Short mmCIF file of C-alpha atoms and ligand atoms in Angstrom, two decimals:
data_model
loop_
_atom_site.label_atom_id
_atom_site.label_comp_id
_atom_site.label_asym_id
_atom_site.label_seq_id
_atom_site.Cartn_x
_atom_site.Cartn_y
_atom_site.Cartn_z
CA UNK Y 1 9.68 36.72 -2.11
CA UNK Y 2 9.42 33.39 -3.83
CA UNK Y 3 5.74 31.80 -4.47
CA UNK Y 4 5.14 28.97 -3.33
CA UNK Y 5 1.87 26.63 -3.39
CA UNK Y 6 1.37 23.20 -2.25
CA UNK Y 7 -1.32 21.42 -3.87
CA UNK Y 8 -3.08 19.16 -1.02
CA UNK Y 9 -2.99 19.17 2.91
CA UNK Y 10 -2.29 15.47 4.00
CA UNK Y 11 0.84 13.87 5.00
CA UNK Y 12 2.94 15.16 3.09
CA UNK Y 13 1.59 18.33 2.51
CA UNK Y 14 1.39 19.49 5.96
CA UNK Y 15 4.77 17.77 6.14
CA UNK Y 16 5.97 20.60 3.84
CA UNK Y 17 4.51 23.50 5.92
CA UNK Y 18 5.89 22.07 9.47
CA UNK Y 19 9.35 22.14 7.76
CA UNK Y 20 9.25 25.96 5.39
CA UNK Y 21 7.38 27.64 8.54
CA UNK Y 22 11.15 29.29 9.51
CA UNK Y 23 11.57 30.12 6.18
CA UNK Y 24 7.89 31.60 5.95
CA UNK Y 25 9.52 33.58 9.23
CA UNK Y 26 12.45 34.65 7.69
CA UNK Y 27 10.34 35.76 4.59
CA UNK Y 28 12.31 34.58 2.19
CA UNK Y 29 8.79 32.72 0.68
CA UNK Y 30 5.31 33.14 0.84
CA UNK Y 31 3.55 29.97 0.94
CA UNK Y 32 -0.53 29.04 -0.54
CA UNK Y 33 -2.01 25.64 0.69
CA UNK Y 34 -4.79 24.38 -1.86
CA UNK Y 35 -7.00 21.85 -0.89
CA UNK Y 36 -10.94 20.80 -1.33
CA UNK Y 37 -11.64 20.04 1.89
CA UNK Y 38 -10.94 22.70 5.17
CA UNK Y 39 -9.26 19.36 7.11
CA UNK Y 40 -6.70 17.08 6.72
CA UNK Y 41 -7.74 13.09 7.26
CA UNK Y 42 -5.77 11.18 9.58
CA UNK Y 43 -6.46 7.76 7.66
CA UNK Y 44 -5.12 5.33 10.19
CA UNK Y 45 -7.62 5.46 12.54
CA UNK Y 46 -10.76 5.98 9.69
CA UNK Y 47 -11.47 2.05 10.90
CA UNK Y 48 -12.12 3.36 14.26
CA UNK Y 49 -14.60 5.45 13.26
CA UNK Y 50 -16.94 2.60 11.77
CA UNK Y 51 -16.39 0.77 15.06
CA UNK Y 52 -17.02 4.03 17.03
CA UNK Y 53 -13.94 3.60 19.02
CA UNK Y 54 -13.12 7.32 18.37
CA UNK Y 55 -15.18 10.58 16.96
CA UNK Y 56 -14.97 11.69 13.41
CA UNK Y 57 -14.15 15.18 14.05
CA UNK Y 58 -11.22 13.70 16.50
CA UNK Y 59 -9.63 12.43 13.35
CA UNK Y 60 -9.79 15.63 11.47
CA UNK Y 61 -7.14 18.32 11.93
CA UNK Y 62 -8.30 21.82 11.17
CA UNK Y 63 -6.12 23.19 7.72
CA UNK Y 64 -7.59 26.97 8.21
CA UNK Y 65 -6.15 26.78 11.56
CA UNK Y 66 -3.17 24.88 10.48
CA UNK Y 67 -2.22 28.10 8.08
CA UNK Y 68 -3.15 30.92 10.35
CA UNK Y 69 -0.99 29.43 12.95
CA UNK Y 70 1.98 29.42 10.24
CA UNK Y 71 1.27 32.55 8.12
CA UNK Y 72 0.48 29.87 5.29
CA UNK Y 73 -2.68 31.17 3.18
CA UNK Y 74 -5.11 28.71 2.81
CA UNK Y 75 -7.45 28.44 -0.51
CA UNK Y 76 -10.36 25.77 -0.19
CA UNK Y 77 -10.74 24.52 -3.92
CA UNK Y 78 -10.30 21.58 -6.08
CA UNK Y 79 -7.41 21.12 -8.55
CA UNK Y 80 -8.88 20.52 -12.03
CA UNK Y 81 -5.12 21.39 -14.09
CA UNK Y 82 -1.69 21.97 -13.69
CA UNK Y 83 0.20 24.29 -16.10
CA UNK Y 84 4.11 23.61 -15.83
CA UNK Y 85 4.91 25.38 -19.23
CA UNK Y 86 2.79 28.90 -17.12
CA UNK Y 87 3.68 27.67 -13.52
CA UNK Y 88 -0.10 27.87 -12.94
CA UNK Y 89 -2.63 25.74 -10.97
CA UNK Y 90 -6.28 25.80 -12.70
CA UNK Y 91 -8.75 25.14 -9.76
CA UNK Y 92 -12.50 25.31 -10.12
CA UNK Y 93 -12.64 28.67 -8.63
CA UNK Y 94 -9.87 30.30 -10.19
CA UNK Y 95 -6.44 29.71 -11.12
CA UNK Y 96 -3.43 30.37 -9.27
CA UNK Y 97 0.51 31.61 -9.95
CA UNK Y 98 3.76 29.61 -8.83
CA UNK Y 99 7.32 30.14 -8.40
CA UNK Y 100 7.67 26.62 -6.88
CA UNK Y 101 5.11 23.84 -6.56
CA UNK Y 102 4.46 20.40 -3.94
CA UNK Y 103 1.82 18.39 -5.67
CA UNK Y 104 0.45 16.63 -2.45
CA UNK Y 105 -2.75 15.54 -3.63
CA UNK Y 106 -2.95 12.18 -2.87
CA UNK Y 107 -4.70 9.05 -4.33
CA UNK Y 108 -8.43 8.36 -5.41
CA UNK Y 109 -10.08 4.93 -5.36
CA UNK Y 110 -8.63 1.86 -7.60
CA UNK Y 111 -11.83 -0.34 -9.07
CA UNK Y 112 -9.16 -1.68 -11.40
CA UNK Y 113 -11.73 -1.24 -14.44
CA UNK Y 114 -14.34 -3.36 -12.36
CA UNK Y 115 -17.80 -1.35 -13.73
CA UNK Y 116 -19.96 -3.50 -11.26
CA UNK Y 117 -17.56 -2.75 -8.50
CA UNK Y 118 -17.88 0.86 -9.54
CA UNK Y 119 -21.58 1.02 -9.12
CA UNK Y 120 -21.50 -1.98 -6.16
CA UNK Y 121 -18.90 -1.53 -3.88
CA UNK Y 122 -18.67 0.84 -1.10
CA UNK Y 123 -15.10 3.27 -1.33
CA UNK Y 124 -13.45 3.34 2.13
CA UNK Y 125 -11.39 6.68 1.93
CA UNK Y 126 -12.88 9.54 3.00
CA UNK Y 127 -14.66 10.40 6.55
CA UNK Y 128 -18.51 9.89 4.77
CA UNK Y 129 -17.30 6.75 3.84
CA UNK Y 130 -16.79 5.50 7.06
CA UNK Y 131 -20.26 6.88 8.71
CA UNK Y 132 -21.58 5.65 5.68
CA UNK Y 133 -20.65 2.12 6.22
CA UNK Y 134 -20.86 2.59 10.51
CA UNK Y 135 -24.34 3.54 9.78
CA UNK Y 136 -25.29 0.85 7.09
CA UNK Y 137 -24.32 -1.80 9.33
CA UNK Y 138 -26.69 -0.48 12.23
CA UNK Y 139 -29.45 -0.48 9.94
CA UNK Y 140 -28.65 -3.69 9.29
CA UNK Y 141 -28.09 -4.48 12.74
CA UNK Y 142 -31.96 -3.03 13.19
CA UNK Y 143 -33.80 -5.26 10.27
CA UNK Y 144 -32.34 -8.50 11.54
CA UNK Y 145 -33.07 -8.31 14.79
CA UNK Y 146 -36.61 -7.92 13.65
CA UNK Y 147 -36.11 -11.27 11.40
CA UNK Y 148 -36.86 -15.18 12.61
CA UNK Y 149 -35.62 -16.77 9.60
CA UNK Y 150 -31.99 -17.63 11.08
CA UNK Y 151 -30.83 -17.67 6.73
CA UNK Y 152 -32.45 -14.34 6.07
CA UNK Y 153 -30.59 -13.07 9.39
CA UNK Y 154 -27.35 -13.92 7.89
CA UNK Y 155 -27.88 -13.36 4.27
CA UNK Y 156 -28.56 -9.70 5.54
CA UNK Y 157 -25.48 -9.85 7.40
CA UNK Y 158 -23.14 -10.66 5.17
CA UNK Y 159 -20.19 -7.73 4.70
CA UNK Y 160 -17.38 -8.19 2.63
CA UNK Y 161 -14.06 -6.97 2.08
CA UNK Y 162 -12.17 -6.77 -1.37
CA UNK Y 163 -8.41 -6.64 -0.79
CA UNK Y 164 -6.57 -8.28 2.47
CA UNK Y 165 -3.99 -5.29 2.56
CA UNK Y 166 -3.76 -3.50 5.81
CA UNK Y 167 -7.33 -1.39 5.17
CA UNK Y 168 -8.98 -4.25 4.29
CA UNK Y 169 -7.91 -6.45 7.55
CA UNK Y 170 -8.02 -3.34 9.95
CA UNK Y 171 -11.65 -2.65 8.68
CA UNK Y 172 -12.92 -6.34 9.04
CA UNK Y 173 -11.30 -6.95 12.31
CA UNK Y 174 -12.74 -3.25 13.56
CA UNK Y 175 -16.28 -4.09 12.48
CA UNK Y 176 -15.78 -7.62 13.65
CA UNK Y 177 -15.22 -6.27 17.04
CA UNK Y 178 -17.76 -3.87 16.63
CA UNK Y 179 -20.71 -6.23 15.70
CA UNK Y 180 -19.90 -8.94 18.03
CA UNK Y 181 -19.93 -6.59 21.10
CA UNK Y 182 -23.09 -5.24 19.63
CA UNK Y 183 -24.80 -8.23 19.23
CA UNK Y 184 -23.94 -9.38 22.78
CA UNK Y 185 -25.31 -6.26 24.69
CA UNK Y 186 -27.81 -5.11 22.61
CA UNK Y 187 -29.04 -7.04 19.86
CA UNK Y 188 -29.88 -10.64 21.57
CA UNK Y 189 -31.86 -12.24 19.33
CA UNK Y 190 -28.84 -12.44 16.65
CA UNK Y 191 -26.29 -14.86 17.35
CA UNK Y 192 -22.48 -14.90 16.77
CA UNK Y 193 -23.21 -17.27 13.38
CA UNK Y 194 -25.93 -15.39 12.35
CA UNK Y 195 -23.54 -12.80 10.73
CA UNK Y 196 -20.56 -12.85 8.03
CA UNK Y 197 -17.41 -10.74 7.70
CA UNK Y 198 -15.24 -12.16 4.39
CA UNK Y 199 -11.99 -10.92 3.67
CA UNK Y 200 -11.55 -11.37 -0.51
CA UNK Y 201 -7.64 -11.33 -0.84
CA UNK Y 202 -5.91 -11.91 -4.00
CA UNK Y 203 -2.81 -13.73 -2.53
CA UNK Y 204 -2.47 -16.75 -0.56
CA UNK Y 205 -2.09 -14.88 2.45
CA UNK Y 206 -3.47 -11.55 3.88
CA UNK Y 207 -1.16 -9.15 4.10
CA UNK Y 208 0.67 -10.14 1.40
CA UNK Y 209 3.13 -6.49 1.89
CA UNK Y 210 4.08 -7.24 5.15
CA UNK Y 211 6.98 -9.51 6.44
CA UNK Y 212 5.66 -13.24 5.24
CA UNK Y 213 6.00 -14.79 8.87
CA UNK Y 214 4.13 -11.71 10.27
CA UNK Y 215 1.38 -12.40 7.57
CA UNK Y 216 1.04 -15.65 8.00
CA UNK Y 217 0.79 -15.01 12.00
CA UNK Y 218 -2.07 -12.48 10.88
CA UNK Y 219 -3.90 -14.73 8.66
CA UNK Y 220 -3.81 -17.15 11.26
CA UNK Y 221 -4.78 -14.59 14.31
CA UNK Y 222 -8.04 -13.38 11.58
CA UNK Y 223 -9.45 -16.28 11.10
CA UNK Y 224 -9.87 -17.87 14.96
CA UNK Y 225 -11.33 -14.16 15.37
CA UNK Y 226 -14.02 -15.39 13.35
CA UNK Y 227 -13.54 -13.50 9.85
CA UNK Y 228 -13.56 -15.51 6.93
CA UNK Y 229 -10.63 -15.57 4.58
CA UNK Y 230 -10.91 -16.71 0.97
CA UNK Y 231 -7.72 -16.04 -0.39
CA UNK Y 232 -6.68 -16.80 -3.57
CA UNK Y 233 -8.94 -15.25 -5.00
CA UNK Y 234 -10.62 -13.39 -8.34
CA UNK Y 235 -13.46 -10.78 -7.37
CA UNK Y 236 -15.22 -10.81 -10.49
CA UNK Y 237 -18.54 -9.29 -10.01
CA UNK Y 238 -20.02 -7.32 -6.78
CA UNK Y 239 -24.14 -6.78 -7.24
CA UNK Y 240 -26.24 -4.78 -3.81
CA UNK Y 241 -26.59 -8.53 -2.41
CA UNK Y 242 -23.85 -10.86 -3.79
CA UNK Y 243 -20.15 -11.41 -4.84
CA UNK Y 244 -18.56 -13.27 -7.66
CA UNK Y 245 -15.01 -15.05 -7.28
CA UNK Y 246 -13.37 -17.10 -8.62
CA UNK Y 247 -10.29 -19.50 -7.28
CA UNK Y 248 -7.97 -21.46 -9.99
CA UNK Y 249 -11.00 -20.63 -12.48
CA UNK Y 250 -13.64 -22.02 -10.25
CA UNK Y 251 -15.99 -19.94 -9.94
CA UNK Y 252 -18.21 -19.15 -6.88
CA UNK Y 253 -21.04 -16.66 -5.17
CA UNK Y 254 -21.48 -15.12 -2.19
CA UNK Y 255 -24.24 -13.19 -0.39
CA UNK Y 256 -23.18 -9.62 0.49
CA UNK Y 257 -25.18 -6.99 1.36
CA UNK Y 258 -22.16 -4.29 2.11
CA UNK Y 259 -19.12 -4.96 -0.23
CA UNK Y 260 -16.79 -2.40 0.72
CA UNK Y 261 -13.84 -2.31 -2.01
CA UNK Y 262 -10.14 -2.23 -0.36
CA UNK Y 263 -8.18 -3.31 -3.38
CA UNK Y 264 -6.14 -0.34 -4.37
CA UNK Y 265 -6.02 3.30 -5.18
CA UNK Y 266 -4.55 5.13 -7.71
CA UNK Y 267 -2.79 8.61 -8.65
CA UNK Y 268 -5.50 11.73 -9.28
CA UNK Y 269 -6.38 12.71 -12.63
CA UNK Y 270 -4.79 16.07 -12.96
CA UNK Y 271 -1.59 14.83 -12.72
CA UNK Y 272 -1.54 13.53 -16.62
CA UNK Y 273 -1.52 17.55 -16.76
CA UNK Y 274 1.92 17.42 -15.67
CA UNK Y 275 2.98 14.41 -17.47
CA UNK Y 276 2.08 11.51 -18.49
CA UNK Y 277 5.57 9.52 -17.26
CA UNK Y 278 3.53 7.94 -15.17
CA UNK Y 279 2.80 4.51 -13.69
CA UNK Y 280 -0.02 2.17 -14.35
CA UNK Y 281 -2.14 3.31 -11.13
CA UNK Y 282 -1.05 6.99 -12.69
CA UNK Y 283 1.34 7.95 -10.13
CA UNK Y 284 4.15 10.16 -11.62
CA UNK Y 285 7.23 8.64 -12.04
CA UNK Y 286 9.72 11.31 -10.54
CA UNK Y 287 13.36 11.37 -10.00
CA UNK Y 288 15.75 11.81 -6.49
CA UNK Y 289 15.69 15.24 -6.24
CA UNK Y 290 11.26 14.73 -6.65
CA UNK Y 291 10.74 16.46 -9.64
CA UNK Y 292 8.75 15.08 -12.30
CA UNK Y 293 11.18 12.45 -14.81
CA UNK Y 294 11.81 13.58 -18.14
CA UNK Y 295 10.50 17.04 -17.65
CA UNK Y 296 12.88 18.87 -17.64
CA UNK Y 297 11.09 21.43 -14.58
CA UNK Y 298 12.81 21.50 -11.35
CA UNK Y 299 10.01 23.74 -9.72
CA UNK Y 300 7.55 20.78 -9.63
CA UNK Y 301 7.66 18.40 -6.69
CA UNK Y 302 5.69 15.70 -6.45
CA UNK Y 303 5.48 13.65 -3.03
CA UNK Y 304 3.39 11.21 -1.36
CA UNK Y 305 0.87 9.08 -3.17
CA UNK Y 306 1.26 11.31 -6.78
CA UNK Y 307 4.68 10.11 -6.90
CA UNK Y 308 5.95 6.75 -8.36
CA UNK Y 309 8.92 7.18 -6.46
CA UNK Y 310 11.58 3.94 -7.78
CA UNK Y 311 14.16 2.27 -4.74
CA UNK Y 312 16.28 -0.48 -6.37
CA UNK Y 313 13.82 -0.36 -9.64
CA UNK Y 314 10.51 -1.31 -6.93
CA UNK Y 315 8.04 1.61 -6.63
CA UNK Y 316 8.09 1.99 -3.13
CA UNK Y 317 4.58 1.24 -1.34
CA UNK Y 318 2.39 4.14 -0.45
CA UNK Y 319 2.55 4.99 3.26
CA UNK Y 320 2.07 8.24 5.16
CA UNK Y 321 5.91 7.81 6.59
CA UNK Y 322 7.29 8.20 2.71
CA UNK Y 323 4.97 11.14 1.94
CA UNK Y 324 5.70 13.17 4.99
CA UNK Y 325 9.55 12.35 4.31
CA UNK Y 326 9.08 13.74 0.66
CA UNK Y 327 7.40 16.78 2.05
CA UNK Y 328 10.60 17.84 4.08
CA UNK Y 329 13.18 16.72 1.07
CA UNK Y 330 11.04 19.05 -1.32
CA UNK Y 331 11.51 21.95 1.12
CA UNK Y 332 14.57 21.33 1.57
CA UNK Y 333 15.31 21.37 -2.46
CA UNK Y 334 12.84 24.64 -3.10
CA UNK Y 335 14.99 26.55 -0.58
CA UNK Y 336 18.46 25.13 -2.07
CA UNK Y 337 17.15 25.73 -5.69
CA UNK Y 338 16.07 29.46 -4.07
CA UNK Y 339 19.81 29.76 -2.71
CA UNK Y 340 21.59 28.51 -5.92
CA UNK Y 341 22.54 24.93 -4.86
CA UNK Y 342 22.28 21.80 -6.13
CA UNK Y 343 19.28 19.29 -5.35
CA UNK Y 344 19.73 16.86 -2.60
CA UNK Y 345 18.54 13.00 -3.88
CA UNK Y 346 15.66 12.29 -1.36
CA UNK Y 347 16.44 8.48 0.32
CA UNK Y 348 13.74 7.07 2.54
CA UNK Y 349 13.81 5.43 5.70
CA UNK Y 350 11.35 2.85 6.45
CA UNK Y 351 10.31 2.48 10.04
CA UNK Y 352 8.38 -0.54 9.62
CA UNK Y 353 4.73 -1.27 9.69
CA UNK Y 354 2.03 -1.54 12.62
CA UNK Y 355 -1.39 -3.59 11.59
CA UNK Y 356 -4.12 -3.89 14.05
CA UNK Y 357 -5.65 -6.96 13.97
CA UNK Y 358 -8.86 -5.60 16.12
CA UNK Y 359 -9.24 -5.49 20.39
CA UNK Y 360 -5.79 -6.75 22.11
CA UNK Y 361 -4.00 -7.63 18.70
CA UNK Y 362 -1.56 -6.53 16.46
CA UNK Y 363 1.14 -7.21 14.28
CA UNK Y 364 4.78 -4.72 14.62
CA UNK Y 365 7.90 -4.64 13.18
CA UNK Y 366 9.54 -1.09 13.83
CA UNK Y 367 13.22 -1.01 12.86
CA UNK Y 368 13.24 -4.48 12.59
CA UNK Y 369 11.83 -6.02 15.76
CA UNK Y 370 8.53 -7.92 15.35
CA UNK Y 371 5.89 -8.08 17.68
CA UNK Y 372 2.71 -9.06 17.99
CA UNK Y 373 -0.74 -9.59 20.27
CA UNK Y 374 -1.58 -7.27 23.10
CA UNK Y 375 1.90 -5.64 23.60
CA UNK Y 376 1.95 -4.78 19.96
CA UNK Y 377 -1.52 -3.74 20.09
CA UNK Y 378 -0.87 -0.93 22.91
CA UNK Y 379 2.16 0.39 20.67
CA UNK Y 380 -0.33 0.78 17.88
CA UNK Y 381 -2.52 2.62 19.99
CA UNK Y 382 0.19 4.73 21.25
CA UNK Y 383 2.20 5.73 18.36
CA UNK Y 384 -0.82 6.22 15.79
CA UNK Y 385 -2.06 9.09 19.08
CA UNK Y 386 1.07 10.48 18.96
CA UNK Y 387 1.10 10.88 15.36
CA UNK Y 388 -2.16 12.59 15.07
CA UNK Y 389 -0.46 15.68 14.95
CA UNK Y 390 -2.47 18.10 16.99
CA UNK Y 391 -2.44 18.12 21.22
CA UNK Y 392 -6.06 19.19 21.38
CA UNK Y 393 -7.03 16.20 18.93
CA UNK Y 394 -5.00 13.79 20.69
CA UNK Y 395 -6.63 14.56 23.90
CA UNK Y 396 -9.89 14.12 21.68
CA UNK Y 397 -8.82 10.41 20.73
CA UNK Y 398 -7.47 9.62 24.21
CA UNK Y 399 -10.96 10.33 26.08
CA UNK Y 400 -12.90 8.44 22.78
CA UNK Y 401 -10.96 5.48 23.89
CA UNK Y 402 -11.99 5.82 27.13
CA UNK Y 403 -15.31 6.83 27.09
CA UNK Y 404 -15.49 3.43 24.51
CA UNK Y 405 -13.44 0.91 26.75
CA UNK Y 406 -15.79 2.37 30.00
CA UNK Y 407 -19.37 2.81 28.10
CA UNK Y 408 -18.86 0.73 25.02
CA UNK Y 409 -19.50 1.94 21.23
CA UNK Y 410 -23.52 3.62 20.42
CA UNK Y 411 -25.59 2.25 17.87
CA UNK Y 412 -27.72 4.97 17.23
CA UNK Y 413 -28.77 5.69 13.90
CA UNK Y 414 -29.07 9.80 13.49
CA UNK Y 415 -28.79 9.98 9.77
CA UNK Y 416 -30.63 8.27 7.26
CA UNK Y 417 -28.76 5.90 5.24
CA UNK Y 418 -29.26 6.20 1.54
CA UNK Y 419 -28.13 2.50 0.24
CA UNK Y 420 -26.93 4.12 -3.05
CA UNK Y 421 -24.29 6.33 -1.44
CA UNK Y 422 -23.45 6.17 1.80
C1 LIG Q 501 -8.32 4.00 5.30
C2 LIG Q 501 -6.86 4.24 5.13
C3 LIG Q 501 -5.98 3.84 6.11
C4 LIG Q 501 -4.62 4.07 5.97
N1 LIG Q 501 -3.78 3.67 6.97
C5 LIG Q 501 -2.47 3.92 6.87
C6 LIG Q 501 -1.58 3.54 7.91
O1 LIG Q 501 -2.01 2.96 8.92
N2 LIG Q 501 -0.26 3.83 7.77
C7 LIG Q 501 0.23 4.46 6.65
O2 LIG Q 501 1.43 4.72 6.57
N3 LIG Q 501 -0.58 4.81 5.64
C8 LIG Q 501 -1.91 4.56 5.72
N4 LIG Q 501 -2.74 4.92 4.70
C9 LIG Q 501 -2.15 5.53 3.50
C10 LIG Q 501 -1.90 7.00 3.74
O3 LIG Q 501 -3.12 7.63 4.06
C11 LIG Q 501 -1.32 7.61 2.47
O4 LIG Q 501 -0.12 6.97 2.16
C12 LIG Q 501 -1.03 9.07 2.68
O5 LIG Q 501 -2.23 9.73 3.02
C13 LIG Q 501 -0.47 9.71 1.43
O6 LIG Q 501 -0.21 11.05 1.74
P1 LIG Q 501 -0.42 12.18 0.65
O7 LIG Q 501 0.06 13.45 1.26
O8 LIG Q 501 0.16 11.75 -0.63
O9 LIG Q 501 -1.99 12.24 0.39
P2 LIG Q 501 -3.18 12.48 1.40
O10 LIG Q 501 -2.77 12.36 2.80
O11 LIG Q 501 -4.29 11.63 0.90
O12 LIG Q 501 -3.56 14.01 1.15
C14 LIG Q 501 -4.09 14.45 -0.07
C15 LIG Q 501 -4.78 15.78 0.17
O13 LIG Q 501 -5.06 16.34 -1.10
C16 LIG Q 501 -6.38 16.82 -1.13
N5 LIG Q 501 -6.84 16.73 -2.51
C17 LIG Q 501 -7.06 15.62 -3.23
N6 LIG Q 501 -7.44 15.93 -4.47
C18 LIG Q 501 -7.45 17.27 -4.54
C19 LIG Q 501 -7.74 18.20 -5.57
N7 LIG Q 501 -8.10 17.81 -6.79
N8 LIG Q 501 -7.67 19.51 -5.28
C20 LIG Q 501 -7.31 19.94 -4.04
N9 LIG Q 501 -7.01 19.10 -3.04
C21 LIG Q 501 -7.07 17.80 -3.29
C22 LIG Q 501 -7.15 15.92 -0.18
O14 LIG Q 501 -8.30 16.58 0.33
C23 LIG Q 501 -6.11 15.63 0.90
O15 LIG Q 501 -6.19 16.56 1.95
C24 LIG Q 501 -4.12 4.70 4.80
C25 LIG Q 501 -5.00 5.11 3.81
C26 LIG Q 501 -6.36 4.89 3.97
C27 LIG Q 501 -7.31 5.35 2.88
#
């Protein structure tokens, strides 16, 4: 039986193991999933988390599970090296053997070389990310409802974004929702202009990879919801309390107490192990069939965010839709390469895109038709639930969306918030 590991159990990893399980069945492989955490994230609704709307652990699917159900071993441990000359994976515990690999590892945070945004900014990945900055803002919340000075009040309350893209805007319109409703039921002595959410966006609109109309709808839609915009612009340099722009080499400050840094993300650093035919953001270029370009291996797949994958000479954008595509094609291509065929060139379909834009809004376009506003906003909420991926979490995020629309979202603090890392 052929050996083969995926590196990584996000989109497109667990996109490989829903599509080799009959093949697992059939035994014609035995398959290893590697990856440093036990779950698998389902980003798209990390936003709701810092709003409350739904549960961390509802967000979370279960890998150990995942693999038991499958007959798919499961190794908890971080990727530190890849051998292609050995086919061996060097992880901090111990190294592992391949006949075939699926590097599915992801991205990692892009400060674009920005040392104060390094040290500054708050990363908005992971699921301690998101309690981090939930619970930050409560805190917040707490001190300035203690304060009289209506400019203290605000200067505490100033949040920031870096980087309109759809994590930026779906993370200032959540905790713009969030904070409002918060300030209206429970903390009265803060009022509406008494606290700042500012979206930093390099281009002259938000949204800038979106259809231009839609974006321009969104920017529009943003702003009356009582975010600031300042697009256009520079970040230059984020301290604990302030951030530095500047527009058409102007330069400007503003107070900012929670700068939370949306602006990119790049490949891991164990790729360059593979190769280093890689992209800027070090993504590996690779070529149809998903190997690695210029290698010369054709047991190394790479998918999803570690790829640099080219359509008509753009590097396509990196969305959950194009890894969990890649993750069937490089089945598919292990189990021809197994059976003596030729590689099939991997072409991907885009569905579209679905941005929520906070309570009752959204902007759609899914094969094509656009929508937006509360219509939009309900197939957001619908699809994303579908796609979670497992019944008994769906059911999870179903009743958190109740429970929230019925009750409304908690404020309680339960962990201590450490400023430096939250
Ligand atoms: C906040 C947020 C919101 C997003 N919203 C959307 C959205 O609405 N729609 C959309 O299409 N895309 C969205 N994305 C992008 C989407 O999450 C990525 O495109 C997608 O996750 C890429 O899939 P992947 O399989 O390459 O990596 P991931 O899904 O990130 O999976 C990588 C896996 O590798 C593991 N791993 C990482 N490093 C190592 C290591 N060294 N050793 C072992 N394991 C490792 C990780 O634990 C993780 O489980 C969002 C991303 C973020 C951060």
């Amino acid at each position: 039986m052929k050996k083969v590991v995926i590196l990584g159990g996000g989109f497109g990893g667990l996109s490989a193991i829903a599509h080799i399980r009959k093949q697992i069945k059939k035994k014609k492989v035995e398959v290893t999933l590697i990856d440093k955490h036990n779950f698998s994230l389902f980003t798209p609704m990390l936003t709701e988390v810092v709003s409350g709307n739904v549960k961390a652990e509802n967000i979370v699917l279960p890998l150990r599970e995942i693999c038991v159900k499958n007959k798919v071993r499961f190794i908890r441990d971080e990727v530190t090296s890849i051998d292609s000359e050995n086919n061996s994976v060097t992880c901090k515990e111990g190294t592992h053997e391949y006949d075939y690999l699926i590097v599915a590892t992801g991205s990692q945070t892009n400060f674009r070389g920005n040392q104060s945004a390094i040290r500054n900014a708050f990363e908005f990945k992971s699921i301690n990310d998101a309690i981090g900055i939930k619970y930050l803002i409560i805190e917040y919340l707490e001190k300035a409802s203690q304060m009289t000075d209506p400019a203290e009040k605000k200067r505490l309350l100033s949040f920031s974004i870096i980087g309109g893209g759809i994590t930026g805007v779906e993370l200032a319109t959540e905790m713009n929702d969030f904070i409002r409703a918060k300030i209206r039921k429970e903390y009265n002595s803060i009022k509406n202009d008494e606290y700042d959410i500012t979206i930093f966006e390099y281009y002259k609109t938000i949204l800038p990879s979106i259809d231009e109309s839609q974006a321009i709808k969104a920017q529009r839609i943003v702003s009356e919801s009582g975010i600031n915009l300042i697009n256009n612009a520079s970040v230059q340099e984020i301290s604990e309390c302030n951030v530095s722009y500047s527009i058409n080499d102007e330069s400007f400050t503003k107070d900012s107490t929670i700068t939370v840094w949306t602006a990119g993300v790049m490949g891991q650093e164990h790729l360059q192990s593979i190769s280093n035919n890689s992209a800027p953001d070090k993504r590996l270029f690779i070529n149809h069939s998903l190997t690695p370009e210029n290698l010369g291996k054709d047991n190394i797949y790479v998918i999803g965010y570690s790829c640099a994958y080219k359509h008509k000479e753009n590097i396509l954008p990196p969305v959950a839709p194009l890894a969990m595509q890649q993750g069937i094609m490089a089945v598919i291509n292990i189990m021809r390469k197994i059976d003596g065929k030729e590689p099939k060139e991997f072409s991907y379909f885009h569905f579209g895109y679905l941005v929520s834009l906070g309570k009752n809004n959204s902007v759609v376009n899914l094969f094509g038709f656009k929508m937006r506003g509360r219509f939009a906003y309900y197939i957001w909420k619908m699809l994303y639930l579908f796609k979670v991926g497992m019944f008994k979490k769906q059911v999870g995020v179903f009743f958190d969306w109740i429970m929230t629309a019925w009750f409304g979202n908690d404020s309680v603090l339960i962990q201590e918030i450490n400023r430096d890392k939250p």
